[in-house]
Coordinates of C-alpha atoms in Angstrom, one line a residue:
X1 CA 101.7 136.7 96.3
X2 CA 99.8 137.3 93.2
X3 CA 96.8 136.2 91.4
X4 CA 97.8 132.2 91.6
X5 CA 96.8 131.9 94.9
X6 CA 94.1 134.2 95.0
X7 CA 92.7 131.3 92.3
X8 CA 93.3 128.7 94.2
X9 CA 92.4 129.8 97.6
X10 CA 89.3 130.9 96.1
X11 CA 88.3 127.7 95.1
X12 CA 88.8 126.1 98.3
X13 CA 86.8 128.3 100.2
X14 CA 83.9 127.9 96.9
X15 CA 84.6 123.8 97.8
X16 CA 83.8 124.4 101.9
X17 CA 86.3 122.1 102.4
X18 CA 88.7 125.0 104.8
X19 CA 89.7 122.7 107.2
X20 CA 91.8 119.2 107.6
X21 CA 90.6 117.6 104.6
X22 CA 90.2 118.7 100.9
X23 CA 91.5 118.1 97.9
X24 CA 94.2 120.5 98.1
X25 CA 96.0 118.7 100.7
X26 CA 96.6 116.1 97.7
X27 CA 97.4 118.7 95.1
X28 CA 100.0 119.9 96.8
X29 CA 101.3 116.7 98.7
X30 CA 101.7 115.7 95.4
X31 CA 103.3 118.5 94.0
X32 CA 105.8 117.9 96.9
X33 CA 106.8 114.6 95.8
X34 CA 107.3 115.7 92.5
X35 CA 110.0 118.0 93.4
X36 CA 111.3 115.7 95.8
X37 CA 110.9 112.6 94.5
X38 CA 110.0 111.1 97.7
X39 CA 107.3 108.5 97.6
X40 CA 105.5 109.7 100.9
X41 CA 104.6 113.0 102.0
X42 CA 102.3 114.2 104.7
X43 CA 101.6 117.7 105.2
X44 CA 101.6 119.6 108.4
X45 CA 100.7 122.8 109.8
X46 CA 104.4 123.8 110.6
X47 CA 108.2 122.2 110.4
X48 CA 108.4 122.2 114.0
X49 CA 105.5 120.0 114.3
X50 CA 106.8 117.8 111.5
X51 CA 110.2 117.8 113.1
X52 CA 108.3 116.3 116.5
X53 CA 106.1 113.8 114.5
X54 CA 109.3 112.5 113.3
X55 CA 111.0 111.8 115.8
X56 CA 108.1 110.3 117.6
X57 CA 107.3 108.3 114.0
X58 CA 111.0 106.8 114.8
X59 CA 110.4 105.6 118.2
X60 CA 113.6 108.0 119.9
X61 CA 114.0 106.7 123.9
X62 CA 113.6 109.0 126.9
X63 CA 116.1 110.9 128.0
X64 CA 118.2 109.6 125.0
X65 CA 120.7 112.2 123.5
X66 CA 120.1 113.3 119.7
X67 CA 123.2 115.0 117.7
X68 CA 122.1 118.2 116.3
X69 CA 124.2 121.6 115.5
X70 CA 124.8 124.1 118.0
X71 CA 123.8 126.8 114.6
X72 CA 120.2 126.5 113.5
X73 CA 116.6 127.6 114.3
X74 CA 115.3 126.6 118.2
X75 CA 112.9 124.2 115.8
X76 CA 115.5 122.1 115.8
X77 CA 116.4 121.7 119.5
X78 CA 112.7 122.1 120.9
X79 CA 111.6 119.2 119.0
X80 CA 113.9 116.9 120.4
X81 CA 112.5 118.5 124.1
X82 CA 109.1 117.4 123.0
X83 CA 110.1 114.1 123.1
X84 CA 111.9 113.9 126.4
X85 CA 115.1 113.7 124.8
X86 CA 118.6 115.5 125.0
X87 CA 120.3 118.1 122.5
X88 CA 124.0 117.0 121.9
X89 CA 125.7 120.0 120.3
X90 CA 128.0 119.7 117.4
X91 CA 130.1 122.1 115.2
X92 CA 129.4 122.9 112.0
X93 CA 131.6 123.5 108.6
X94 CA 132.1 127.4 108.2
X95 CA 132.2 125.7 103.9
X96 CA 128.4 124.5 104.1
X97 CA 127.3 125.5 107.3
X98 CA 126.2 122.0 108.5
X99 CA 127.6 119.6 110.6
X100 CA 131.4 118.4 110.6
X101 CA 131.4 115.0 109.7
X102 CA 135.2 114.4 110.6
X103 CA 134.2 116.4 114.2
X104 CA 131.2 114.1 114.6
X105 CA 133.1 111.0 114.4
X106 CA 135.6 112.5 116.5
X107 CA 133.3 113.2 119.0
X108 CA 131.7 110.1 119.3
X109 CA 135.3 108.2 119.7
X110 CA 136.1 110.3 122.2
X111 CA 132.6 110.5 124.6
X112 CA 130.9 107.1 123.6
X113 CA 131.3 103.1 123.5
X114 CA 129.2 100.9 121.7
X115 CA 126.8 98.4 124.3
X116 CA 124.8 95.8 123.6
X117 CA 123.9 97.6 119.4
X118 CA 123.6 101.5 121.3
X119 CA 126.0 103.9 121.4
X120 CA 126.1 105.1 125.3
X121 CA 127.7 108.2 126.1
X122 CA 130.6 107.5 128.7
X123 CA 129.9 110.7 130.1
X124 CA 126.2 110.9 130.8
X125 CA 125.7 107.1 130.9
X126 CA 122.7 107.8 128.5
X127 CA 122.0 106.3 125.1
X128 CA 123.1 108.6 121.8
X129 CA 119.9 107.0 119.8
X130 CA 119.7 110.1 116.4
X131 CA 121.2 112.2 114.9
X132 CA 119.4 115.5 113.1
X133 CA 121.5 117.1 110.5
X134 CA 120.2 120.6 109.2
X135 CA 120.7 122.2 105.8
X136 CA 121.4 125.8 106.9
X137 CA 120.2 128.9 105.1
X138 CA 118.9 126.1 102.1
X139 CA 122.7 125.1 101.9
X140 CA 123.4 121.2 101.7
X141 CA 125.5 119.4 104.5
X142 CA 127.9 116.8 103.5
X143 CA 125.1 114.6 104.3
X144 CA 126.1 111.9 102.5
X145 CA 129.3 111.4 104.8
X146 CA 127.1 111.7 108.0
X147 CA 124.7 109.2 107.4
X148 CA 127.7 106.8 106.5
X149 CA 129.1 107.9 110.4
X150 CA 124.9 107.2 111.3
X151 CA 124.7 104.0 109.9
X152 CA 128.2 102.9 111.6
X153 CA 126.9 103.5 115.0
X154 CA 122.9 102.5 114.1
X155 CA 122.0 106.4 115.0
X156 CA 118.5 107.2 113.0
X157 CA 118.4 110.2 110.8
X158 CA 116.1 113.1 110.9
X159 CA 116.8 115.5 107.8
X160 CA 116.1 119.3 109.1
X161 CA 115.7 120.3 105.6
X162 CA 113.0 123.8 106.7
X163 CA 114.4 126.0 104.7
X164 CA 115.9 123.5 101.8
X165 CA 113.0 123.4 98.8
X166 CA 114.3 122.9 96.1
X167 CA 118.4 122.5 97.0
X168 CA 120.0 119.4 95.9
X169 CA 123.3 117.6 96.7
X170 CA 125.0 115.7 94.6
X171 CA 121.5 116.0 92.5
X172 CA 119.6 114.5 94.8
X173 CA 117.3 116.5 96.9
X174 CA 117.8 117.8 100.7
X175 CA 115.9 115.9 103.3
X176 CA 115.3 112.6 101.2
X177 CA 119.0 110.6 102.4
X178 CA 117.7 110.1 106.3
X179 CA 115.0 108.0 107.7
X180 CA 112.8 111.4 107.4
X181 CA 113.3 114.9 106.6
X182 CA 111.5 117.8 106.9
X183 CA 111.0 120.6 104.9
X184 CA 109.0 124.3 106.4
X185 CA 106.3 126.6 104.5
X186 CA 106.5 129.6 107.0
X187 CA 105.8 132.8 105.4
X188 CA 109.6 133.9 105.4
X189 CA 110.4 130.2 103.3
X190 CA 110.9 129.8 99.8
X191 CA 107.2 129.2 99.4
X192 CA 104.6 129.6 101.7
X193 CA 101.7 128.2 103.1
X194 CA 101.2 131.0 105.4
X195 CA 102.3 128.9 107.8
X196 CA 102.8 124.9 107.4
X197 CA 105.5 122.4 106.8
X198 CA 106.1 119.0 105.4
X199 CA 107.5 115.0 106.5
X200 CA 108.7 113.4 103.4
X201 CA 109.9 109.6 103.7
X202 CA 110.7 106.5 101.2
X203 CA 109.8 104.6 104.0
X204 CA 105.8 103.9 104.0
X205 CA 105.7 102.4 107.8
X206 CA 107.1 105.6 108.8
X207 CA 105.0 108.1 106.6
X208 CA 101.6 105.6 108.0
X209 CA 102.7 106.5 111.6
X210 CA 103.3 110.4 110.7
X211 CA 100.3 110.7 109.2
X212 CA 97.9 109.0 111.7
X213 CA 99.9 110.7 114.8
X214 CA 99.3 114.3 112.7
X215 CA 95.6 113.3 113.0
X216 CA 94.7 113.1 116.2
X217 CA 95.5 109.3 115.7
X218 CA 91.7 108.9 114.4
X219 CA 91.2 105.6 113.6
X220 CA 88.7 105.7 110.3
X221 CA 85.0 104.7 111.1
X222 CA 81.6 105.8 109.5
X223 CA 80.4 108.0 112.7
X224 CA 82.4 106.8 115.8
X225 CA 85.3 108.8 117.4
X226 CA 87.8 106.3 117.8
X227 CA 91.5 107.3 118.7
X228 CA 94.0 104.5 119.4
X229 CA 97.0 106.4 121.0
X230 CA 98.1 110.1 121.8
X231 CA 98.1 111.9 118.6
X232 CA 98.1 115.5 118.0
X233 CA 96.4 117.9 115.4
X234 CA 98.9 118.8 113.4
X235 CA 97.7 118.5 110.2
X236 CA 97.6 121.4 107.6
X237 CA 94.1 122.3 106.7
X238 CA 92.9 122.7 103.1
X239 CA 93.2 126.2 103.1
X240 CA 96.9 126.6 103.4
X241 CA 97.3 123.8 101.0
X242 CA 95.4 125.9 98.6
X243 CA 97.8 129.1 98.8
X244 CA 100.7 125.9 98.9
X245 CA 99.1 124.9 95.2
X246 CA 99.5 128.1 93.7
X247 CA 103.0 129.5 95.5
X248 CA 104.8 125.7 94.7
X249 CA 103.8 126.6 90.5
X250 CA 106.2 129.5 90.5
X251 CA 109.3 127.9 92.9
X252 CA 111.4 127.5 90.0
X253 CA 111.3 131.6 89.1
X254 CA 111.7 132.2 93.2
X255 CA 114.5 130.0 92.9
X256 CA 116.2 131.6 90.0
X257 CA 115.8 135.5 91.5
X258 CA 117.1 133.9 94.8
X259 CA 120.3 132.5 92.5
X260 CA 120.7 135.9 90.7
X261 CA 120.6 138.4 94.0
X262 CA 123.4 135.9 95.1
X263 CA 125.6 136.8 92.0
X264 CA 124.4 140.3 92.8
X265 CA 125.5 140.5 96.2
X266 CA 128.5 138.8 95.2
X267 CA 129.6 140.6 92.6
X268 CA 129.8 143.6 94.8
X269 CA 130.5 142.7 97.9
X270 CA 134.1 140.8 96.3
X271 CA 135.5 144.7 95.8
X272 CA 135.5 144.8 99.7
X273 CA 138.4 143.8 101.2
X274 CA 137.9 140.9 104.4
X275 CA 133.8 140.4 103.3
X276 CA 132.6 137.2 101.4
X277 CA 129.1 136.1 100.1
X278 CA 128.6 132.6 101.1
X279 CA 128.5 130.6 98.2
X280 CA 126.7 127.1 97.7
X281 CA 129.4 124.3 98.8
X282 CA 130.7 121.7 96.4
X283 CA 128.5 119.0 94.9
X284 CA 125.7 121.2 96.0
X285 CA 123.1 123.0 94.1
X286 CA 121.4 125.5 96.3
X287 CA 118.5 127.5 96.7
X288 CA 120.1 130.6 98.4
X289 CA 116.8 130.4 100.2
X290 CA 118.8 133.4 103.1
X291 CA 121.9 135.3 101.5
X292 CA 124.9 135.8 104.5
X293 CA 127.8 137.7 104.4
X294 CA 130.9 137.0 106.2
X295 CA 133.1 139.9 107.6
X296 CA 136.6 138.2 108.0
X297 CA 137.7 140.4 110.7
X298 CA 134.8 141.4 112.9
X299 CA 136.4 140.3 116.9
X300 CA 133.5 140.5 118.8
X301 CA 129.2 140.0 118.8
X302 CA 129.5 143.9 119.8
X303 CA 131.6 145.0 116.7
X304 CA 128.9 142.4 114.6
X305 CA 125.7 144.4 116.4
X306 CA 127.0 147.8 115.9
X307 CA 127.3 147.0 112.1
X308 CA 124.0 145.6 112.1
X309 CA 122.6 148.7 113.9
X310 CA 123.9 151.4 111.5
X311 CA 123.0 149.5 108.5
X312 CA 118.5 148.9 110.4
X313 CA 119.5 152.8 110.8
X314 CA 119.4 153.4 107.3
X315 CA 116.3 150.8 106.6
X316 CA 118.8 148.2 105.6
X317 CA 117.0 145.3 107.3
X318 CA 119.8 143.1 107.8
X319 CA 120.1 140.4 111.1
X320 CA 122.4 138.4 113.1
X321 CA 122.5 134.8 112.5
X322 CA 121.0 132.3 114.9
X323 CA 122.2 133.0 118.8
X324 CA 124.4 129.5 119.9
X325 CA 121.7 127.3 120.6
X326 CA 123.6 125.9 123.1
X327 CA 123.4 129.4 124.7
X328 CA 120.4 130.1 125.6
X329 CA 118.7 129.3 129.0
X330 CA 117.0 126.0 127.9
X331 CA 120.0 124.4 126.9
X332 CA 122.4 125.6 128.7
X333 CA 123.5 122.5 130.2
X334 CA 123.4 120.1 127.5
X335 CA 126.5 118.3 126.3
X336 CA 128.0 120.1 123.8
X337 CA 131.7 119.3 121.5
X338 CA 134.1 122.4 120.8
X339 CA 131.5 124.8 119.0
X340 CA 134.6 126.9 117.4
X341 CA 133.4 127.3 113.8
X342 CA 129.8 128.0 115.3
X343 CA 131.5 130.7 117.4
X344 CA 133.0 132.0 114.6
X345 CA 129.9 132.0 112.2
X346 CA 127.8 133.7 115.1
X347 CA 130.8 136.1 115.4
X348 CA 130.8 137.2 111.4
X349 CA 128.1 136.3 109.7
X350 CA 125.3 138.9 109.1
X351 CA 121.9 137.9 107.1
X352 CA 121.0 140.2 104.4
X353 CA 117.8 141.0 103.2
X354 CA 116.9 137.8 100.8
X355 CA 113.4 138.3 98.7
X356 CA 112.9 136.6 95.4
X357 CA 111.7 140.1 94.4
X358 CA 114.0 142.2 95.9

């Protein structure tokens, strides 16, 4: 943080426009769509929420079931809770970190049958109605091939791009191939907003829905209070736009001291015999937004932790990866596929410490 948004924060507070409206809101949904070349983008006051208006922008059915890996933040699986719906768990590539597009097709051979346009789950008897794809650690999916899979079995798309800002596959940016994607602003992202997050869309039916439902669904009048439907107040205030303004002008030198601790890390880390630096996949330019390093030969979660414990012992502030998803209480008993290369990432991956200044 440095004198940028000190500037800019300043001036928001000199405007008195703190709260849901201001003209930093604009700055910096702009400043959005310039990096991603999205044509709509509506800010919010975190990715989870954006991940929620999404899904309800897209209309998902009750007690549907949405594909999502059994690897990523709870974000991921909560929002689909919000809406009543059902967290299908899916491996991932241990090469990206994102979901297996040859296992996803499998999967759905195997456990569904296409009725009447849906794909219906054999199993559960319930409909399979989206699919969200995440972009792990800032590292593209093969996303093109899983919205070819989408689009085969009319499954919509929600891009869980939180930590991808400024990642690109095949030089097009992370969380602009789906019907919507979502990018976050927490303070531990790429850039902050202290805490915030992001829809953006090409599609402007879809980007009108987010952006009244992220406003209490106000419908504009002079003085009257007039709201049409649930909505919810999600919107990021001026405020945190503001800080956004002045932390989005420096992404590109983030970016690059996130790309040079990788070769850092790398560098060293390739004298060790059995440890690897994940490295951006193919076709894929990433933004190293969380460095992890692999350790081939690690059996357990208990040889993993004892690692990580020796290494916080010396004020190395290293973590696990995510837990399963798919193991922990809420979600326990939703469908999942064969999670190997999850198991295996949980198993052997370790996060180090990641700052653009470190």
């Amino acid at each position: 943080i440095g004198k940028e948004e000190y500037n800019f924060v300043e001036k928001s507070i000199n405007s008195t426009f703190v709260s849901s409206f201001g003209k930093f809101n604009n700055q910096f949904e702009k400043k959005i769509r310039e990096i991603t070349k999205s044509k709509y983008v509506c800010v919010t006051n975190s990715g989870t929420s954006s991940l929620h208006l999404s899904l309800l922008a897209l209309n998902i059915n009750l007690q549907s079931e949405i594909f999502v890996p059994a690897i990523s933040f709870i974000a991921s699986a909560n929002s689909i809770k919000y809406v009543n719906a059902i967290p299908h768990f899916l491996d991932i590539e241990l090469e990206n970190l994102g979901i297996d597009p040859i296992k996803l097709e499998n999967r759905i051979k195997k456990i569904a049958k296409k009725k009447n346009g849906k794909l219906i789950n054999k199993i559960t008897g319930r409909e399979i109605s989206a699919i969200m794809p995440v972009h792990t650690f800032g590292h593209p999916c093969k996303i093109d091939k899983i919205i070819k899979i989408a689009k085969k079995y009319n499954l919509k798309i929600i891009e869980d791009a939180a930590e991808g800002l400024g990642s690109y596959y095949n030089k097009k940016h992370v969380g602009t191939f789906g019907d919507l994607g979502v990018i976050s602003f927490n303070g531990n992202k790429i850039i902050t907003t202290g805490g915030g997050g992001v829809v953006i869309t090409n599609n402007k039916k879809l980007y009108e829905k987010v952006k009244h439902l992220s406003s209490t669904a106000k419908v504009f009048h002079k003085y009257e209070f007039i709201h049409d439907q649930v909505g919810f107040n999600y919107r990021m205030n001026n405020l945190n736009s503001s800080f956004g303004v002045g932390q989005i002008i420096k992404i590109r030198k983030f970016i690059n001291n996130k790309r040079n601790l990788f070769k850092k890390y790398n560098e060293n880390f390739r004298k060790i015999e059995g440890c690897k630096i994940f490295k951006e996949p193919k076709g894929a330019k990433s933004n190293y937004w969380l460095q992890t390093l692999f350790i081939k030969n690690l059996k357990s979660l208990n040889e993993r932790n004892k690692i990580i414990e020796y290494l916080i012992s010396k004020n190395i502030n290293v973590r696990p990866v995510w837990k399963l998803t798919s193991k922990l209480k809420p979600y326990k008993n939703c469908p999942a596929d064969n999670l190997e290369n999850a198991k295996e990432m949980e198993r052997t991956a370790i996060s180090l410490p990641s700052s653009s200044f470190l």
